[in-house]
CSV table of C-alpha atoms and ligand atoms in Angstrom, one decimal:
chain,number,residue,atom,x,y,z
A,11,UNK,CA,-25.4,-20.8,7.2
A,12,UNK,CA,-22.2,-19.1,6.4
A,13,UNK,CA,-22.6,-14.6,7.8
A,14,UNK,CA,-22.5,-12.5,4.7
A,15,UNK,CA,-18.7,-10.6,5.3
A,16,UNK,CA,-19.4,-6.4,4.9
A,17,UNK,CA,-16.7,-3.8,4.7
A,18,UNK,CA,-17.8,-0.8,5.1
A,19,UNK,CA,-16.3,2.7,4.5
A,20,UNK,CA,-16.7,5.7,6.2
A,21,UNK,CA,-15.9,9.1,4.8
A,22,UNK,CA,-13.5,11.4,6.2
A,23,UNK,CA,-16.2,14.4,5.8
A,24,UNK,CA,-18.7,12.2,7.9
A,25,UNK,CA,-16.6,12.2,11.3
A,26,UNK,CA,-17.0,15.7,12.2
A,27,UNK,CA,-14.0,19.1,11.8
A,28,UNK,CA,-13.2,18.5,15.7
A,29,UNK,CA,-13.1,16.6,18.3
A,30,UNK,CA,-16.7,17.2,20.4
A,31,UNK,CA,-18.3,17.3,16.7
A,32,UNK,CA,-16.4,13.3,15.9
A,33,UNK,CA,-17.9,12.1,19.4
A,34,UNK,CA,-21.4,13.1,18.2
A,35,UNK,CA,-20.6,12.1,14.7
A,36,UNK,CA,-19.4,8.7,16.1
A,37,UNK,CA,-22.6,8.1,18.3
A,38,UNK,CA,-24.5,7.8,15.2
A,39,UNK,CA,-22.7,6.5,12.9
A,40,UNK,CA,-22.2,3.4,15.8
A,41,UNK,CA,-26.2,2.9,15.8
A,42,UNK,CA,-26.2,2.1,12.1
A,43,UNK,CA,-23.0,-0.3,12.4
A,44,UNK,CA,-25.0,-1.7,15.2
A,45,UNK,CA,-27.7,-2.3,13.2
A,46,UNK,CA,-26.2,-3.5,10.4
A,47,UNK,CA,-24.7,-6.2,13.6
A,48,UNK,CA,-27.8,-6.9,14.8
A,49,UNK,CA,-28.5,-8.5,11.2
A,50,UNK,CA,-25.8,-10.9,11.7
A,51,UNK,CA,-23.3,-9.2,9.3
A,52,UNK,CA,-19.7,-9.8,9.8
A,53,UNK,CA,-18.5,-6.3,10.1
A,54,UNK,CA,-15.2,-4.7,8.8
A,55,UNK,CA,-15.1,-0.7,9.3
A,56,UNK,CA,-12.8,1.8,7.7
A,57,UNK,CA,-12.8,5.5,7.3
A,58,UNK,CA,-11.2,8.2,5.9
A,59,UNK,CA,-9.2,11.1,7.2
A,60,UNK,CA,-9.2,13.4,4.9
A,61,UNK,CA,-10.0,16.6,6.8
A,62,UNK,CA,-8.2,15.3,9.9
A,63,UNK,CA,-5.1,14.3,8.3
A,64,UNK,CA,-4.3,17.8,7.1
A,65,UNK,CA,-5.6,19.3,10.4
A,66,UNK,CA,-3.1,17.5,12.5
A,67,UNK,CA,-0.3,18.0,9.5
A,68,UNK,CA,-0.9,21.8,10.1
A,69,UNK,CA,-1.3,21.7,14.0
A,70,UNK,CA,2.1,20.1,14.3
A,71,UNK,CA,3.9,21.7,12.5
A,72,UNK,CA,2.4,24.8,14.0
A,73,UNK,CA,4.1,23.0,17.2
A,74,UNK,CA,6.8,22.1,15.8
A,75,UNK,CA,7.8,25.8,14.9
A,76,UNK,CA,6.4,27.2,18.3
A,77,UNK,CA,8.2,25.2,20.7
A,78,UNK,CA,11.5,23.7,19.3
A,79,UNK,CA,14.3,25.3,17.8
A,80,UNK,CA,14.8,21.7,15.8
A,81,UNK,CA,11.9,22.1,13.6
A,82,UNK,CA,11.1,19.3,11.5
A,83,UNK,CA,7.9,18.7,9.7
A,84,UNK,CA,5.8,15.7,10.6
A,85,UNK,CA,6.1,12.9,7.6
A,86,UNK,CA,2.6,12.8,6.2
A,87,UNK,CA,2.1,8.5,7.7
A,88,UNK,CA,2.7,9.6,11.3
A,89,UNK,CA,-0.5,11.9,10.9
A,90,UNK,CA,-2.0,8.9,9.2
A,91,UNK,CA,-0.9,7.2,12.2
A,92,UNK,CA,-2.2,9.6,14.4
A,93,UNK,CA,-5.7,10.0,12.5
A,94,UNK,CA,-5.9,5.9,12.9
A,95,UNK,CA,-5.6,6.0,16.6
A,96,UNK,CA,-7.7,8.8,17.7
A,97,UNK,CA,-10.8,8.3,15.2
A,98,UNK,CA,-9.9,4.5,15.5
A,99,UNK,CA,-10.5,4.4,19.5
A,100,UNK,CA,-13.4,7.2,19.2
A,101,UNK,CA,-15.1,4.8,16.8
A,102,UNK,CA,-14.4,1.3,18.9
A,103,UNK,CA,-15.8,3.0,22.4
A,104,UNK,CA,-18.9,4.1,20.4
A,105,UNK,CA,-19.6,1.0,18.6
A,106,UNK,CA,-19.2,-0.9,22.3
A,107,UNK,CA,-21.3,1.4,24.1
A,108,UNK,CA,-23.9,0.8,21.5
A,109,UNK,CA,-23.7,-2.6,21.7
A,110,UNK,CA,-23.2,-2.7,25.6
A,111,UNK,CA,-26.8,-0.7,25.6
A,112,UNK,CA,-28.3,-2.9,23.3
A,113,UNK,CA,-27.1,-5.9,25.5
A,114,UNK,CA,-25.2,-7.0,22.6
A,115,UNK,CA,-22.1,-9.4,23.0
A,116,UNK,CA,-20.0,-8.2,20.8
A,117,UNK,CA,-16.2,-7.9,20.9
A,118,UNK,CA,-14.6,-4.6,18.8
A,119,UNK,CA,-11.2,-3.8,17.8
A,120,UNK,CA,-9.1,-1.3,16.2
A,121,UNK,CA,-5.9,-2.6,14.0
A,122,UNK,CA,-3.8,0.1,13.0
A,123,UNK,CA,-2.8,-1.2,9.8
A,124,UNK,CA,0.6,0.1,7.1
A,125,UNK,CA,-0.4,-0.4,3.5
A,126,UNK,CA,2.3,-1.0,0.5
A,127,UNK,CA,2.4,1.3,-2.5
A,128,UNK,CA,5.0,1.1,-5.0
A,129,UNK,CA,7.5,3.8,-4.5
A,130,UNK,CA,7.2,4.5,-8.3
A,131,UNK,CA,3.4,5.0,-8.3
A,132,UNK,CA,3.0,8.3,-10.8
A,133,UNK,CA,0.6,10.0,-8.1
A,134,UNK,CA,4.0,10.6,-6.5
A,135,UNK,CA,4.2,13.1,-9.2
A,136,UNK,CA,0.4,14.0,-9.8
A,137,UNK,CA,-1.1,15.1,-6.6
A,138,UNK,CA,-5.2,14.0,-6.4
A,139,UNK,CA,-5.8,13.5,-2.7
A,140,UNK,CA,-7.6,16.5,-1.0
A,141,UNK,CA,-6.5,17.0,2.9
A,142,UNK,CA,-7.5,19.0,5.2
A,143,UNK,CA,-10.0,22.2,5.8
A,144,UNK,CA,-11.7,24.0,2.2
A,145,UNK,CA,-10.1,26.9,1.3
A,146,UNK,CA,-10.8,30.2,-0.6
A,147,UNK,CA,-9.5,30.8,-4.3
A,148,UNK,CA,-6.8,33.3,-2.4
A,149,UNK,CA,-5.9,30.8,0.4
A,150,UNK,CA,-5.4,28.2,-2.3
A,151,UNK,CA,-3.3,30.7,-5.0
A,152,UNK,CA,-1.2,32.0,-1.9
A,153,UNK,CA,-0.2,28.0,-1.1
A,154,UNK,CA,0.7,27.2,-5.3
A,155,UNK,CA,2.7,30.2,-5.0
A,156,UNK,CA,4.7,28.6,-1.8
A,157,UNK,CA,4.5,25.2,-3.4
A,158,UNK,CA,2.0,23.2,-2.0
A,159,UNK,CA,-0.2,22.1,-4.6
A,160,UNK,CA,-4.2,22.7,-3.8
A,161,UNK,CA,-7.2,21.9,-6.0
A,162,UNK,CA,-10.8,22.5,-6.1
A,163,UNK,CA,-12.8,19.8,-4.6
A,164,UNK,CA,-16.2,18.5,-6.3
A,165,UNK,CA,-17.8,22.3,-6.2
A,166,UNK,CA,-16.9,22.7,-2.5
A,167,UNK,CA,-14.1,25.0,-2.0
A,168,UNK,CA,-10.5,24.4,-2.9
A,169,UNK,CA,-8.2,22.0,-0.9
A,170,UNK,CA,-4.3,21.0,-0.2
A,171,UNK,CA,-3.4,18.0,-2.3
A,172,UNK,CA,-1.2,15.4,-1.5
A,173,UNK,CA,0.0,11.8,-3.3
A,174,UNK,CA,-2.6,9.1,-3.1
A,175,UNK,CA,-1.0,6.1,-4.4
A,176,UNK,CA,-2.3,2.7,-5.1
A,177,UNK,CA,-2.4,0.3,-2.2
A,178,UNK,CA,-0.6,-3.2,-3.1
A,179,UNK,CA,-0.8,-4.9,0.2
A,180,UNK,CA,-2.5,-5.2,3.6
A,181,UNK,CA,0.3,-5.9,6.2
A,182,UNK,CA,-1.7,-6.9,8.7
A,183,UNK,CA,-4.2,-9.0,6.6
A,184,UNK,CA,-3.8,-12.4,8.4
A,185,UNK,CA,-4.4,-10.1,11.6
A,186,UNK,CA,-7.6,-8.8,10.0
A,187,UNK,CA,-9.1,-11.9,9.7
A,188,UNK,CA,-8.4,-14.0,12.7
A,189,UNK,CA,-10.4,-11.3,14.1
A,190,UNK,CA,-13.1,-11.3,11.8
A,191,UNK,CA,-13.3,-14.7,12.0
A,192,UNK,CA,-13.3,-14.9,15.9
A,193,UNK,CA,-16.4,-12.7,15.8
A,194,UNK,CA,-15.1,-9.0,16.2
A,195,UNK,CA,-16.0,-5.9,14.2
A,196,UNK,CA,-12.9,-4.7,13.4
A,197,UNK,CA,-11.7,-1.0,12.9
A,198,UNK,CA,-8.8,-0.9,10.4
A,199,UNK,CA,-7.2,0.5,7.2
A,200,UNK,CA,-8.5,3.8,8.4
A,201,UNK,CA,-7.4,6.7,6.2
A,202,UNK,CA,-6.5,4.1,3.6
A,203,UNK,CA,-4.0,2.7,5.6
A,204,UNK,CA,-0.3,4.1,6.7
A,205,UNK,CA,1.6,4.2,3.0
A,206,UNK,CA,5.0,2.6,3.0
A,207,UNK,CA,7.4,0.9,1.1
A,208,UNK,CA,9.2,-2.5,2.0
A,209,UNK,CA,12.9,-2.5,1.2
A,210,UNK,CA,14.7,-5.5,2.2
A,211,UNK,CA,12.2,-6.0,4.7
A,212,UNK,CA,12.6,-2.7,6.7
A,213,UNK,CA,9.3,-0.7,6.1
A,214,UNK,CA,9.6,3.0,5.6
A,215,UNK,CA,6.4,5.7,5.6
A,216,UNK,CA,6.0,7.7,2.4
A,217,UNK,CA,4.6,10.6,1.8
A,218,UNK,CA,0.9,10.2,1.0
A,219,UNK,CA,-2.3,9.8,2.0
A,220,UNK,CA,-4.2,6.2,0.6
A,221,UNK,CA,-7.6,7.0,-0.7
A,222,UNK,CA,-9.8,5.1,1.6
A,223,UNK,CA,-12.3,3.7,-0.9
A,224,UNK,CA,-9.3,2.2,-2.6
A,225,UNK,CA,-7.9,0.6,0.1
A,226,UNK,CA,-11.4,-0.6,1.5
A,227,UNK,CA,-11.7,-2.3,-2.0
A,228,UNK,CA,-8.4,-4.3,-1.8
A,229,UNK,CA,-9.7,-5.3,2.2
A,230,UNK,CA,-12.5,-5.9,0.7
A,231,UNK,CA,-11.9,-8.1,-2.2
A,232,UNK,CA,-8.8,-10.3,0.4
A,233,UNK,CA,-11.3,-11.0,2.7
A,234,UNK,CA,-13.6,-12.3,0.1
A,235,UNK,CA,-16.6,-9.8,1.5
A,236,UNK,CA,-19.9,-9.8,-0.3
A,237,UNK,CA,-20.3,-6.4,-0.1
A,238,UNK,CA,-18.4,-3.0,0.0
A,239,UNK,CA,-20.5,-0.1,1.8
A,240,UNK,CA,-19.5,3.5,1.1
A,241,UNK,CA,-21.1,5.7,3.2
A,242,UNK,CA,-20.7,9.5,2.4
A,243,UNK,CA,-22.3,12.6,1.9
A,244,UNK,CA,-24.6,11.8,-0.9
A,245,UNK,CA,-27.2,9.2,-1.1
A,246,UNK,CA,-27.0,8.1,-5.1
A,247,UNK,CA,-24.1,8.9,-7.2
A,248,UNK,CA,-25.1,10.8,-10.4
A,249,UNK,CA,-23.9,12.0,-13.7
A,250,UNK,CA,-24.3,15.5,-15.0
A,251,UNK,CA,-23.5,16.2,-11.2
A,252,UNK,CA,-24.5,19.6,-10.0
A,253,UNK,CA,-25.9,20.6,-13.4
A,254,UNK,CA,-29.1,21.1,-14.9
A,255,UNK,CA,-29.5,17.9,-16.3
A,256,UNK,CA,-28.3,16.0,-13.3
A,257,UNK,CA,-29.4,12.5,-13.0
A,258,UNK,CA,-29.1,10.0,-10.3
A,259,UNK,CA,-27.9,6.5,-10.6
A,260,UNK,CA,-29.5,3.5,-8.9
A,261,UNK,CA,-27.8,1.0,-10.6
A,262,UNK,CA,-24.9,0.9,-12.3
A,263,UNK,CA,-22.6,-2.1,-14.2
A,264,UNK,CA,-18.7,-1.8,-14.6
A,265,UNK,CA,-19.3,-1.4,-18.0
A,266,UNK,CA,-21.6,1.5,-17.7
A,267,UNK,CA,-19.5,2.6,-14.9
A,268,UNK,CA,-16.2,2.5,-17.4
A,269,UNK,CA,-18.1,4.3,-19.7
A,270,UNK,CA,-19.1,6.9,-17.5
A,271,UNK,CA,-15.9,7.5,-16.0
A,272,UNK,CA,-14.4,8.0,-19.9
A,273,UNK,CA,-17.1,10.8,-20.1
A,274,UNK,CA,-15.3,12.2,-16.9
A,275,UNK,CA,-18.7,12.2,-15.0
A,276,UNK,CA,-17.0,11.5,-12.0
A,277,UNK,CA,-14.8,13.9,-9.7
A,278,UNK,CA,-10.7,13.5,-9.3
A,279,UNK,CA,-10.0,12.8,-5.5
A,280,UNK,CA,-14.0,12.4,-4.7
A,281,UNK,CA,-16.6,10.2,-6.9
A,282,UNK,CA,-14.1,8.6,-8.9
A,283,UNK,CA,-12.1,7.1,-6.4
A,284,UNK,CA,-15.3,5.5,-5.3
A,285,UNK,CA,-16.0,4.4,-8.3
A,286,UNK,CA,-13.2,2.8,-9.2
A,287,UNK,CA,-13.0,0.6,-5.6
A,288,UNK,CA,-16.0,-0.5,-6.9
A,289,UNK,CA,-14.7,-1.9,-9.9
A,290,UNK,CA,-12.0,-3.4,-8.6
A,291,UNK,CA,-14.1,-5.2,-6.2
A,292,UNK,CA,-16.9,-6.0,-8.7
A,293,UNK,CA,-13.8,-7.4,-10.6
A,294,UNK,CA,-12.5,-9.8,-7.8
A,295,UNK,CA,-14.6,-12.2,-7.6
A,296,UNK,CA,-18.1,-13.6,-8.7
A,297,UNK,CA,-21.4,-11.6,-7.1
A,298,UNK,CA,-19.6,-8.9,-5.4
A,299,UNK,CA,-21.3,-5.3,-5.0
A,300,UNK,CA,-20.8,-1.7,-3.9
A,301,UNK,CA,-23.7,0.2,-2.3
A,302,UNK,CA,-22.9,4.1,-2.1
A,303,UNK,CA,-25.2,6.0,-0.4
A,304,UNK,CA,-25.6,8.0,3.2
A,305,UNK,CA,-24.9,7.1,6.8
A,306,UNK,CA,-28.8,7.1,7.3
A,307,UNK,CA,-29.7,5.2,4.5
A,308,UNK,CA,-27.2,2.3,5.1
A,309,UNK,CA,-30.0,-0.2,6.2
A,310,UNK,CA,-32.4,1.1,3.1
A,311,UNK,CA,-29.6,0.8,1.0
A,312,UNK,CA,-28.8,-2.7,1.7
A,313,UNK,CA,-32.8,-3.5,1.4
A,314,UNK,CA,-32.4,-1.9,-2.0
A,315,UNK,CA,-34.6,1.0,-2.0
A,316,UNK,CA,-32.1,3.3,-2.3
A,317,UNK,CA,-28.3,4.4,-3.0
A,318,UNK,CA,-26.0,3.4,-6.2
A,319,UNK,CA,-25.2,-0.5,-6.7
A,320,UNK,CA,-21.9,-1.2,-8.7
A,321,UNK,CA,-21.6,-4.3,-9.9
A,322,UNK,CA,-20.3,-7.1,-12.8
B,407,LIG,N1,-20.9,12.2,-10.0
B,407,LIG,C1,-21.0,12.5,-8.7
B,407,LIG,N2,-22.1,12.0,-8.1
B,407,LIG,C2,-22.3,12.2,-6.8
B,407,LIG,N3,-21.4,12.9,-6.0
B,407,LIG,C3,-20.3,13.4,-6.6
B,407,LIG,C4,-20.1,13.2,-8.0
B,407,LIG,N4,-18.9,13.8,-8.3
B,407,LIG,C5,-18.4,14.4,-7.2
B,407,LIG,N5,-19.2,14.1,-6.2
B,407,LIG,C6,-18.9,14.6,-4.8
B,407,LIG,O1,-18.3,13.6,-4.2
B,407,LIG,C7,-18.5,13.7,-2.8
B,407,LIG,C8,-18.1,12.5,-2.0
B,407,LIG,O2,-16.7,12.4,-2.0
B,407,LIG,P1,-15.9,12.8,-0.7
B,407,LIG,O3,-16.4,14.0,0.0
B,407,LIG,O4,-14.4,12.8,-1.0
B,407,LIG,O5,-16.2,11.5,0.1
B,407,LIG,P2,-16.0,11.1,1.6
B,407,LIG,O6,-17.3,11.0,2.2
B,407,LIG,O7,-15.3,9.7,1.4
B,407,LIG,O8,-15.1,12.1,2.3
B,407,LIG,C9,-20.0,14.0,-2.7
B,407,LIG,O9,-20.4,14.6,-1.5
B,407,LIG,C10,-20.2,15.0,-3.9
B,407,LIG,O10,-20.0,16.3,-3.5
B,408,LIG,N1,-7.9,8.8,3.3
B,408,LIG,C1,-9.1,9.2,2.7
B,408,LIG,O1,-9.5,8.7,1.7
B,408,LIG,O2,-9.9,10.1,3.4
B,408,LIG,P1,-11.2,10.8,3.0
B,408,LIG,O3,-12.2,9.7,2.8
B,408,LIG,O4,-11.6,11.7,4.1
B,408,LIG,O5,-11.0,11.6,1.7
């Protein structure tokens, strides 16, 4: 019998705000990949970066004006690139370890991966993407007035944003899945992927950061997965959100979904996003489904007794 193929998403707000707190973070989240292994899925992991993108923005810059009299700011895809690596390998030594213990033979890679948008893409001009830590209404008016757009994120605080354009293409697709199909769980696409544009061939970074759901949705969709796991920091989505009459969604259709996100029940840079990769993916081909839920509630939420299902 043919392994059912998963992607699954991690958020950005799920790996920890440093480095000792992403090791712990990490140790867990490995168990439940682990688990979801033992099954006999075919794995495919991404994750976000939102906070960590905008950390190491600010901390090299910081460096940048400290210690060289060249100062240049660090393009927004070599932080991407950065974030890949360094929650990339923190993720692959966990998930081995894990596997090692459970004397699990297993091979795991991480594929740092570039991502197309088009150059034209009007979030060049409409920033949605919220980086880096929460701020306070003063932190956030003090950055408009020098410039650097910031927004408030789903009732948590206010936060830099930057352009999240759509991703077009994988580059290292065919990569992915020789991988996948030799048996790995592979690590890739991780905060949405490194943005660029191809002219003539020569690939250039832009400035943005991919949503991760939306580029989990396109992996998702060219691999031909059966399912798209988004594992965040609530275990249903709902509508009403954070009011009175707040009401939490097990299941959900594209048309209800479409509907729903007309009535604006879902937040810029946060729910909707997630939302919408479900679409997509719903839309790509015949029996494919979302789960959102929590990290802990992954293996309930595939044995459907809890979480959010999008599909057709
Ligand atoms: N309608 C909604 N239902 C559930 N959560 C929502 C909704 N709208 C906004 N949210 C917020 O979206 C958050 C998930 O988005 P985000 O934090 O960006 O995800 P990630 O885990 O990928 O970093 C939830 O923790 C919640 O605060
Ligand atoms: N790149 C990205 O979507 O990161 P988050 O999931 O942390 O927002």
């Amino acid at each position: 019998m043919e392994k059912k193929k998963v992607v699954i998403a991690l958020g950005g707000n799920a790996l920890g705000n440093n480095i000792q707190e992403q090791k712990e973070a990490v140790a867990k989240t490995a168990q439940v990949i682990v688990d979801l292994a033992a099954q006999g899925l075919e794995l495919v992991v991404t994750h976000g970066n939102g906070p960590q993108v905008g950390m190491i923005q600010k901390a090299m810059d910081e460096l940048a004006t400290n210690y060289t009299d060249n100062y240049m700011e660090t393009p927004l895809p070599t932080c991407v690139a950065m974030s890949q690596g360094y929650i990339g390998i923190d993720l692959q030594n966990a998930i081995k370890y894990e596997l090692h213990r459970r004397g699990m033979d297993v091979k795991v890679s991480t594929i740092l991966s570039q991502v197309e948008v088009d150059k034209n893409d009007e979030a060049f001009r409409n920033p949605t993407k919220p980086i880096g830590r929460f701020l306070t209404e003063e932190e956030a008016k003090r950055n408009q007035e020098n410039g650097i757009p910031c927004m408030e994120d789903a009732g948590r605080g206010y936060r830099v944003v930057v352009a999240s354009p759509m991703p077009k293409k994988i580059r290292e697709l065919l990569t992915i899945k020789t991988l996948v199909d030799a048996g790995h769980i592979v690590i890739t696409c991780g905060g949405g992927g490194i943005p660029v544009v191809d002219e003539d061939g020569k690939l250039s970074g832009v400035n943005a950061v991919i949503d991760k759901d939306n580029a989990s949705s396109l992996l998702a969709a060219e691999l031909g997965a059966d399912y798209l796991i988004i594992l965040t920091a609530v275990e249903k989505v709902a509508i009403n959100f954070g009011k009175e009459n707040q009401e939490w969604l097990s299941d959900l259709t594209v048309d209800q979904a479409k509907e729903y996100i007309a009535q604006e029940q879902f937040a810029k840079g946060s729910m909707l996003p997630k939302i919408e990769a479900a679409i997509r993916f719903a839309e790509s081909g015949e029996g494919r489904r979302t789960l959102i839920t929590l990290l802990d509630k992954a293996a309930a939420g595939i044995a459907g007794e809890t979480g959010t299902v999008i599909h057709k």
